[in-house]
Coordinates of C-alpha atoms and ligand atoms in Angstrom, one line a residue:
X21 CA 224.5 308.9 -30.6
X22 CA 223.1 312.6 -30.4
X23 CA 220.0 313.1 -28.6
X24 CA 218.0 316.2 -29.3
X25 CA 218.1 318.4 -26.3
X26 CA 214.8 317.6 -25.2
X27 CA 215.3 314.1 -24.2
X28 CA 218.4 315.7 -22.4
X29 CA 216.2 318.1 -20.2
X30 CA 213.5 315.6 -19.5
X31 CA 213.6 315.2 -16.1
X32 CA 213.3 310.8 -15.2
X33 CA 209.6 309.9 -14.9
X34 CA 208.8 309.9 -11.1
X35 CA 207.3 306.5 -10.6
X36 CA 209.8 304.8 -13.2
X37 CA 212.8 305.7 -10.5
X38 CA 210.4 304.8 -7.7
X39 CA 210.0 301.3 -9.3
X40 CA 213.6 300.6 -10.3
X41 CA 214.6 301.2 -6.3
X42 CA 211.8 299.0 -5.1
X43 CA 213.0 296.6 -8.2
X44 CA 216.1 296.8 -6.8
X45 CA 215.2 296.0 -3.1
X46 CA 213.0 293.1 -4.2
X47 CA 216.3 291.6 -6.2
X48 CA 218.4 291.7 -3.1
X49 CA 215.5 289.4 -1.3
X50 CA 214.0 292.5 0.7
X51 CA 209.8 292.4 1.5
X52 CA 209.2 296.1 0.4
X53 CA 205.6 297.4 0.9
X54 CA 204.5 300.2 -1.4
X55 CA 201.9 302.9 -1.1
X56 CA 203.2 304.3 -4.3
X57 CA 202.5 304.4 -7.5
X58 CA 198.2 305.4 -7.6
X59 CA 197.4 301.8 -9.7
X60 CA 194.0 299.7 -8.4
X61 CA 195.5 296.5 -7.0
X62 CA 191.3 295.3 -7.5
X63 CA 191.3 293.5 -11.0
X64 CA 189.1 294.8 -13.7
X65 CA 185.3 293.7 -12.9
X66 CA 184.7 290.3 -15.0
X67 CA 182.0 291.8 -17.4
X68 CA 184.4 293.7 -18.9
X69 CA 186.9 291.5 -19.6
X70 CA 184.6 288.9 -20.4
X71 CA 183.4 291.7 -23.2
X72 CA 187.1 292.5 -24.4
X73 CA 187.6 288.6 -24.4
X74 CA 184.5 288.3 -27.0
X75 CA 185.6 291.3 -29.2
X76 CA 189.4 289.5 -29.8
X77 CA 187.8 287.1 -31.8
X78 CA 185.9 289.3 -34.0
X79 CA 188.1 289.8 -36.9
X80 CA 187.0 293.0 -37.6
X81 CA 188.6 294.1 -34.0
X82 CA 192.1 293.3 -35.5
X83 CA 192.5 295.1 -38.1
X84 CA 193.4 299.1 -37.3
X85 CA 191.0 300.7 -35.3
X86 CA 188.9 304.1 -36.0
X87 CA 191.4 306.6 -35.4
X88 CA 188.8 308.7 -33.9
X89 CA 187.0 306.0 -32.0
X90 CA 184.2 303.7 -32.8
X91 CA 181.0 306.0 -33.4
X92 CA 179.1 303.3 -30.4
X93 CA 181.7 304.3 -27.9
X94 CA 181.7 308.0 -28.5
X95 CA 178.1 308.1 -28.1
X96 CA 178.4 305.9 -25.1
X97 CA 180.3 308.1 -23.5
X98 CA 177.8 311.3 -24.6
X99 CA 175.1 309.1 -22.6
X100 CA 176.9 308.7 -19.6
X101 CA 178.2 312.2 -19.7
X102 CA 174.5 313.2 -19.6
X103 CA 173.5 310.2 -17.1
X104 CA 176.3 311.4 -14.5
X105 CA 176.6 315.1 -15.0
X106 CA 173.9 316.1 -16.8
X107 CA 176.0 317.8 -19.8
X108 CA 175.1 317.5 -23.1
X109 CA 177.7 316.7 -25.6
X110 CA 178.1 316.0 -29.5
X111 CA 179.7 312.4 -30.3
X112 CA 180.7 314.1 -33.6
X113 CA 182.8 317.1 -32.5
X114 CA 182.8 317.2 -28.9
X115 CA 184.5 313.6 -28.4
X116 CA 187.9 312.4 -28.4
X117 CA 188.6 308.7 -26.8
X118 CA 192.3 308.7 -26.0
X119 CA 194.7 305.6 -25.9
X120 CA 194.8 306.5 -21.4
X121 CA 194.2 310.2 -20.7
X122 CA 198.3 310.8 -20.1
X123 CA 198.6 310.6 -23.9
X124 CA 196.4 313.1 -24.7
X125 CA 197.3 315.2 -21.4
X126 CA 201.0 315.4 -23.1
X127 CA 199.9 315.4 -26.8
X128 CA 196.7 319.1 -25.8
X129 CA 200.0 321.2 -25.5
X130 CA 201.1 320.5 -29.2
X131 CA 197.8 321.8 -29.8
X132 CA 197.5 324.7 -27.8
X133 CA 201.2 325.8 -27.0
X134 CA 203.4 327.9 -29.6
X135 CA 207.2 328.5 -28.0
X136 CA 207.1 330.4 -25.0
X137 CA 203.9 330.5 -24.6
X138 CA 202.9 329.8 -21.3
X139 CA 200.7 326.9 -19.3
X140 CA 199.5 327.4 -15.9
X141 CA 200.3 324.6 -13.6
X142 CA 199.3 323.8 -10.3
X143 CA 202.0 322.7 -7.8
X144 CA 201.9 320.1 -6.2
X145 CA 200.9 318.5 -9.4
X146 CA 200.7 315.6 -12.0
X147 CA 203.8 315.8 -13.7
X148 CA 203.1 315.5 -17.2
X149 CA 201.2 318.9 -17.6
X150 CA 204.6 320.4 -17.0
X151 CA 206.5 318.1 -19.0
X152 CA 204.0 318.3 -21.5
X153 CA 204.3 321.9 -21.9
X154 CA 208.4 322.1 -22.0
X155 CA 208.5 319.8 -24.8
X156 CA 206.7 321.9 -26.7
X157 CA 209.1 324.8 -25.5
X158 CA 206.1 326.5 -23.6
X159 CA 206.8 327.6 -20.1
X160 CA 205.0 326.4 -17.1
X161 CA 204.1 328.7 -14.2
X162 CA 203.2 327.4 -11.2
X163 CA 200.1 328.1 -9.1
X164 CA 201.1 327.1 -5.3
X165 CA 198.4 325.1 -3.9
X166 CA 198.5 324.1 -0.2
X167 CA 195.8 324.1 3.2
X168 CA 196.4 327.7 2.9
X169 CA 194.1 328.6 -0.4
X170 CA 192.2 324.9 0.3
X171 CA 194.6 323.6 -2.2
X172 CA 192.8 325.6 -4.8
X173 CA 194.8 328.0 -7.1
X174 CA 194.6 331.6 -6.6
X175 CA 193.5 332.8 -9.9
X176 CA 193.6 336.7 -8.7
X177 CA 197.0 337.0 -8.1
X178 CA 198.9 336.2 -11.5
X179 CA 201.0 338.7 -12.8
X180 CA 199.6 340.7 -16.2
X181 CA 202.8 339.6 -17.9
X182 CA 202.3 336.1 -17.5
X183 CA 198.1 336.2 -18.1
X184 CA 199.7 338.2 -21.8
X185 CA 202.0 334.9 -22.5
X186 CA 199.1 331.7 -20.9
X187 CA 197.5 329.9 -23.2
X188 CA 196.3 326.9 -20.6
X189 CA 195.1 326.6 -17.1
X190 CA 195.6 323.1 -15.8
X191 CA 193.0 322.1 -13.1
X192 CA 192.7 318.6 -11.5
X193 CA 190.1 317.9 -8.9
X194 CA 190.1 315.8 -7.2
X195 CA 193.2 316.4 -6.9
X196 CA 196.6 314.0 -7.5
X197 CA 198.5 314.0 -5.0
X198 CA 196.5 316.1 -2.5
X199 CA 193.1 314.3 -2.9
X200 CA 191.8 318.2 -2.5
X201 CA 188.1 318.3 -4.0
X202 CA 186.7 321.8 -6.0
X203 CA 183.1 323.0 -5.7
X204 CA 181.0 324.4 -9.0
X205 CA 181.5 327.9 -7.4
X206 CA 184.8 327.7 -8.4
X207 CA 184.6 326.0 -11.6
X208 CA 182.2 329.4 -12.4
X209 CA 185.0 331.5 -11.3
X210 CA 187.7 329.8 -13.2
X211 CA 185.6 330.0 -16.3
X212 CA 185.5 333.2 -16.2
X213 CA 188.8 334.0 -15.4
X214 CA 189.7 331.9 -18.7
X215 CA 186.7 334.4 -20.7
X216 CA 188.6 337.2 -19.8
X217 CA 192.1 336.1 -20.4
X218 CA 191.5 334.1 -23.0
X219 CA 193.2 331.2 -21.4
X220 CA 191.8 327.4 -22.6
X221 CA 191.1 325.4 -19.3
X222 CA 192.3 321.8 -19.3
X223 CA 190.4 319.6 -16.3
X224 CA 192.3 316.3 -15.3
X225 CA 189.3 314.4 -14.3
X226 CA 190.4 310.6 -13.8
X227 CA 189.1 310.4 -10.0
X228 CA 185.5 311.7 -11.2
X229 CA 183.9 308.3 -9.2
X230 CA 186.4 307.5 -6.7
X231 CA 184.5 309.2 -3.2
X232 CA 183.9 308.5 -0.4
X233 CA 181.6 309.6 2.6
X234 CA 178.5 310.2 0.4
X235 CA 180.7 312.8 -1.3
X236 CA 180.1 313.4 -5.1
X237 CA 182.5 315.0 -7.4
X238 CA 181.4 317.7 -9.8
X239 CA 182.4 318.0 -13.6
X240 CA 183.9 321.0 -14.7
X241 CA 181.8 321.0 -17.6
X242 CA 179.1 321.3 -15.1
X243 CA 179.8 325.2 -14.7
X244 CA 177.9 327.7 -17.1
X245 CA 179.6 328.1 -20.6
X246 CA 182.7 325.6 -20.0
X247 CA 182.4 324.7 -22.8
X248 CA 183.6 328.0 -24.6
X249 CA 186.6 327.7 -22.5
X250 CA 187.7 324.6 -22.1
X251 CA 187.9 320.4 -22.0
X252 CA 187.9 317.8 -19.6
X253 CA 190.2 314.8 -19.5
X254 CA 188.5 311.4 -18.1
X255 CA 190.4 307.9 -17.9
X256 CA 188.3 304.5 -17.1
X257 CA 191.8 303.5 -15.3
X258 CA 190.8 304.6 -11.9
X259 CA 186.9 304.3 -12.4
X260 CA 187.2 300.6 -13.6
X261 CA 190.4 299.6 -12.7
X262 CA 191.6 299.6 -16.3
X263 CA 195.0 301.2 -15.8
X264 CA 196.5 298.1 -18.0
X265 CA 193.9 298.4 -20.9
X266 CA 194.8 301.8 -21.7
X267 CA 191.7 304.2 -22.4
X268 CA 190.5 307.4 -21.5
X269 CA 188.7 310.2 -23.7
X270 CA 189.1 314.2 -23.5
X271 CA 185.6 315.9 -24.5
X272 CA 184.3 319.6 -24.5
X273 CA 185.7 322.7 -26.7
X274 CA 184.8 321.5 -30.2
X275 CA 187.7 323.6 -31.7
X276 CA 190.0 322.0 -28.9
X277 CA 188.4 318.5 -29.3
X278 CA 189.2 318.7 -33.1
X279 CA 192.4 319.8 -32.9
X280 CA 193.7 317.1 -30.7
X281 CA 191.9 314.9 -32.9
X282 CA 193.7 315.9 -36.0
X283 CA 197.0 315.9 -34.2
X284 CA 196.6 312.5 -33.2
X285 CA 195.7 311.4 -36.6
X286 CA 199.1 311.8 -37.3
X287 CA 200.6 310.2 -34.0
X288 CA 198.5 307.5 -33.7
X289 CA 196.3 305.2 -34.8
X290 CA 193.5 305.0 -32.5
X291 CA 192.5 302.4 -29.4
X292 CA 192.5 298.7 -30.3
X293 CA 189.0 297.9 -31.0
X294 CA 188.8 295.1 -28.6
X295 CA 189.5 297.7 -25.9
X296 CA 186.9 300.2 -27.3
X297 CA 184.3 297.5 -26.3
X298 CA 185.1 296.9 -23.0
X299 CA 185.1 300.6 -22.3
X300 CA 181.3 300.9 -23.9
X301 CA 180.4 297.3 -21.7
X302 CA 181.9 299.2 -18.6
X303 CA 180.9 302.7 -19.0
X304 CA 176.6 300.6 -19.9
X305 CA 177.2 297.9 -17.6
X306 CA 176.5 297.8 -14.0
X307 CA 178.1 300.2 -12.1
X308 CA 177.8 298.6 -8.3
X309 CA 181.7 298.0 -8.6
X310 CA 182.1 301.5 -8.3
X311 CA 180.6 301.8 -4.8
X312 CA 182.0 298.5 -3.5
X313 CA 185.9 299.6 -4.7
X314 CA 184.8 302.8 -2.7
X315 CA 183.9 301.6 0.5
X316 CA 187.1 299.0 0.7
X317 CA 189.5 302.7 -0.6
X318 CA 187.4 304.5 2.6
X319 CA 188.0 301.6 4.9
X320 CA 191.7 301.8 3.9
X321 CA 192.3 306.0 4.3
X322 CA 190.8 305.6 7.6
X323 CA 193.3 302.7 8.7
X324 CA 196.2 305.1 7.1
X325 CA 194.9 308.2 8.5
X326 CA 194.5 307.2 11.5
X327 CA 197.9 305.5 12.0
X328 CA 199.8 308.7 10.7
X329 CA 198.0 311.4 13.2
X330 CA 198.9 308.6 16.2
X331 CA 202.3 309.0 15.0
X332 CA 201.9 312.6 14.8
X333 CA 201.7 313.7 11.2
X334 CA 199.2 315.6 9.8
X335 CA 197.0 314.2 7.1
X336 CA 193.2 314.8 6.6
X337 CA 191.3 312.0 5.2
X338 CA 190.6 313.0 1.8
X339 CA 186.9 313.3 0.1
X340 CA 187.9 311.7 -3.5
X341 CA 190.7 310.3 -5.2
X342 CA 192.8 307.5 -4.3
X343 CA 195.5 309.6 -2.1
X344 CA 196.9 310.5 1.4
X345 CA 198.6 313.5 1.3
X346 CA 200.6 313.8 4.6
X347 CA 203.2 316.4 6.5
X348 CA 206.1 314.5 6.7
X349 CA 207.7 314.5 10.7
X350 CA 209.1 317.8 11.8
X351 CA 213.1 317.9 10.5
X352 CA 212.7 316.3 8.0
X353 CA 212.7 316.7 4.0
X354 CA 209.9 314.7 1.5
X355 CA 212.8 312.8 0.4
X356 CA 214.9 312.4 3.9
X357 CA 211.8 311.3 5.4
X358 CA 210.7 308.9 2.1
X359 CA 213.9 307.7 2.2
X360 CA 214.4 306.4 5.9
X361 CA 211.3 304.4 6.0
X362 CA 212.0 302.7 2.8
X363 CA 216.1 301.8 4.5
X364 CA 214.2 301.2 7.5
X365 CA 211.1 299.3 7.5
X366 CA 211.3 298.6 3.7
X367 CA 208.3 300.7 3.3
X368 CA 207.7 303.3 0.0
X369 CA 205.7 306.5 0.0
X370 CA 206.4 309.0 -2.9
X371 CA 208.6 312.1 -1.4
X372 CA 206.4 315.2 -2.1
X373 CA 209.2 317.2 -3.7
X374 CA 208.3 314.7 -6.7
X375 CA 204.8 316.5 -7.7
X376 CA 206.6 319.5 -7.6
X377 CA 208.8 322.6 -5.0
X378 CA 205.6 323.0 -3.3
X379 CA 205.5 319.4 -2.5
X380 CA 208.4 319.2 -0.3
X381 CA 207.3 318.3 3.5
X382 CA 205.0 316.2 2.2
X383 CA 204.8 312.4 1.2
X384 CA 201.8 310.8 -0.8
X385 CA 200.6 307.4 0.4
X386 CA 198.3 305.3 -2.3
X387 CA 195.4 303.6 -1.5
X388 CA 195.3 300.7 -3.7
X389 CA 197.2 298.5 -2.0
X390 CA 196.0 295.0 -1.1
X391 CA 194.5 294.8 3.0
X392 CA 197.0 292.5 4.5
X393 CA 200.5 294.9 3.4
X394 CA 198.7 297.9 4.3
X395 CA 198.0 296.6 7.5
X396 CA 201.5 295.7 7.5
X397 CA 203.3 298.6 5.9
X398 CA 201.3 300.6 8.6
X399 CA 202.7 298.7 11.5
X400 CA 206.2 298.9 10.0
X401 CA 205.6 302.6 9.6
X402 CA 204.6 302.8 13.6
X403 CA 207.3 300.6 14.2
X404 CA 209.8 303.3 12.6
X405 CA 208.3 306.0 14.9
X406 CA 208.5 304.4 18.3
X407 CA 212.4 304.0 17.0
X408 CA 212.7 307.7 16.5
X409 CA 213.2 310.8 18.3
X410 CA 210.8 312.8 15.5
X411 CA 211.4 316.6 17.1
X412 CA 215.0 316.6 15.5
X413 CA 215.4 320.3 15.5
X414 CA 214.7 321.9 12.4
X415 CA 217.6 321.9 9.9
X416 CA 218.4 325.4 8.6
Ligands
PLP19 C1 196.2 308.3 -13.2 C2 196.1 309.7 -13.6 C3 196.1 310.0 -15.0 C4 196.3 309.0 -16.1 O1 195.4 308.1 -16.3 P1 195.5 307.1 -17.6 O2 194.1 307.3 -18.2 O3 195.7 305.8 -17.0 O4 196.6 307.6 -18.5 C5 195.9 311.3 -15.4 N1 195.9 312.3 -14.5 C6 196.0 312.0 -13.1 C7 195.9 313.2 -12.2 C8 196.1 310.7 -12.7 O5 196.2 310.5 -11.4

C-alpha cells in the first residue's frame, strides 16, 4: 500500500513509543514505575460521572450531537470564563467546545496555515503544534526557551524574514514540560508583538487550575485586546481529571473561533452529548476537587524535588502544571540518562530530547502518579545514584 508522504514524515507520537517499551517490560513480568505520560491517576469526581451516567439514558443524548456544542454548555463555559478570569465572551461566536483540546490544537493550523507559511513554536514544547503545522506543509520555527529567558520566548529577536512568512505564535503557560508560568506583563507584550506582525496567537491553556503554593495562573485573554489577536485552548482533562472523556473548548478571535468551527463541521461531528453534560455539571458544580487534587500534586513535587537535588540534579519545584522538569546528571544525554534508569531500576521519565532539541539534558517527571510508586520509583531512582559514579566526564 502507498502512503501519502505525510504519514511517511510523521515522526512516532512520543508517549505512544514510551508506552509500547513500558508495555513491553510489563509483558516480560518487570514492576516498571512511570512518571510519564502527564494523565491524573485521581478518577473523575463522582458528580460528574454520576451526571454523564443520567444523560446516557436520555435518548435525545444518542443521537448525533450539536456539531457546534450544546447552546447550555457554551454559555456555561462564557460564565465560568467570566467567574475565573473575568473576560467576557459571546457563546455565539466566541465559543468552540472541542472533542479534547489536541484535536483542535492540530485541526487551528488548517485554519490558519497556507504552505510554507510559518508557525512559531516554542522548544521545549508540546509536540503537536509542530506536527500540527507540517501536515499542513507550514514550517515551524522554534523559539528556545530555557532558565536563561525564564523559559519565556524572546519575541525581539526573530529574524524579519521569518516575522514576513508567521502566521501563528504558539504560547503554553504553564508550561508542558517545563511547568514555567507567564505573568500578564508578558501576555501585553506578546499581544502586541502579534498587532504589529500580524501574527494570530494560539494559548495552550490546559493547566489553567492546576497550582500550587497560593499561586494563580492568568488567562491570556486577560491581557488588553487579546482578543484581536488571538485564542485560547482549555481542556477539562487536567482540571477535572477527564483525560478519558475527551473535551476541551478553544474560545476568543471570533473570525478564528469561526473558522475552526466551520472546518470541523466537516471533520467531525461534535462531542457526544452525554459528555457535554458532565462538562457543564463540572465546569457549575463544586469546585473543592480542584484544591484537594492540588495540595496531594504539591505534596508529590516536593517528595520528587527534593529526592532529585539530594541526588544532585537540578530541578525547581514548579508553580503550575503537573510537571518536573529536571537536568539530567552531568555526562549524560535525555535519552542515555532516561534510558539507564528505566534498564536499571525499571523506572520511566520522558528524555527531554522528546519535546524538542532544546530539550536535551533534561528529563520530565509527571506528577500524577499514585503515592505508594512514587515513593517507590523515588527510592529506586536514589538507589540508581548511590550505584553510580554521576561526574563521568563530559562526552564530546
Ligand atoms: C494534556 C495537554 C493537552 C491535551 O489535552 P486534551 O484536552 O486531553 O486533548 C494539550 N496541551 C498540553 C500542553 C497538554 O499538556
Amino acid at each position: 500500500m502507498r502512503l501519502a508522504e505525510r504519514v511517511e514524515s510523521l515522526p512516532p507520537y512520543l508517549f505512544v513509543e514510551i508506552s509500547r517499551k513500558i508495555s513491553e517490560r510489563k509483558a516480560r513480568g518487570e514492576d516498571i514505575i512511570s512518571f510519564g505520560i502527564g494523565d491524573p491517576d485521581i478518577p473523575t469526581p463522582p458528580h460528574i460521572i454520576e451526571r454523564l451516567c443520567r444523560e446516557a439514558h436520555v435518548p435525545a443524548n444518542h443521537r448525533y450531537p450539536e456539531s457546534e456544542g450544546l447552546p447550555e454548555l457554551r454559555k456555561t463555559i462564557v460564565a465560568w470564563y467570566l467567574r475565573r478570569f473575568g473576560v467576557t465572551l459571546d457563546p455565539e461566536t466566541e465559543v468552540a467546545p472541542l472533542i479534547g483540546s489536541k484535536e483542535g490544537i492540530a485541526h487551528i493550523a488548517l485554519c490558519l496555515l497556507n504552505p510554507g507559511d510559518v508557525a512559531l513554536v516554542t522548544n521545549p514544547g508540546y509536540p503537536v503544534y509542530a506536527i500540527g503545522t507540517n501536515l499542513v506543509g507550514g514550517v515551524p520555527y522554534y523559539l528556545l526557551i530555557s532558565p536563561q529567558n525564564n523559559f519565556l520566548p524572546e519575541l525581539d529577536n526573530i529574524p524579519v524574514n521569518i516575522l514576513e512568512k508567521a502566521r501563528i505564535l504558539w504560547l503554553n503557560y504553564p508550561n508542558n514540560p517545563t511547568g514555567a508560568v507567564a505573568d500578564l506583563k508578558f501576555f501585553n507584550k506578546a499581544v502586541e508583538f502579534a498587532k504589529k506582525h500580524d501574527i494570530c496567537i494560539c494559548h495552550d491553556f490546559p493547566y489553567s487550575e492546576v497550582a500550587f503554593d497560593g499561586y494563580t495562573p492568568v488567562s491570556f485573554l486577560q491581557a488588553e485586546g487579546a482578543k484581536d489577536v488571538g485564542i485560547e485552548f482549555h481542556s477539562l482533562s487536567k482540571t477535572y481529571n477527564m483525560t478519558g472523556w475527551r473535551i476541551g473548548m478553544a474560545v476568543g478571535n471570533a473570525t478564528v473561533i469561526n473558522a475552526l468551527k466551520t472546518m470541523k463541521s466537516n471533520i467531525d461531528s461534535g462531542i457526544p452529548q452525554a459528555i457535554q453534560y458532565a462538562a457543564i455539571e463540572a465546569l457549575n458544580g463544586p469546585q473543592d476537587c480542584i484544591k484537594e487534587h492540588n495540595a496531594i500534586y504539591q505534596q508529590r513535587r516536593d517528595l520528587i524535588v527534593d529526592t532529585l537535588n539530594k541526588m544532585g540534579l537540578v530541578a525547581i519545584p514548579p508553580k503550575a502544571s503537573l510537571y518536573v522538569w529536571a537536568k539530567v546528571p552531568y555526562g549524560y544525554t535525555s535519552v542515555e540518562f532516561a534510558t539507564d534508569l528505566l534498564d536499571k531500576v525499571g523506572v520511566v521519565v520522558i528524555p527531554g530530547i522528546g519535546y524538542g532539541r532544546n530539550g536535551e539534558c533534561y528529563v520530565r517527571l509527571s506528577l500524577t502518579i499514585a503515592d505508594a510508586s512514587l515513593l517507590k520509583g523515588l527510592s529506586r531512582m536514589a538507589q540508581w545514584h548511590d550505584s553510580k559514579n554521576i561526574l563521568r566526564p563530559k562526552k564530546v
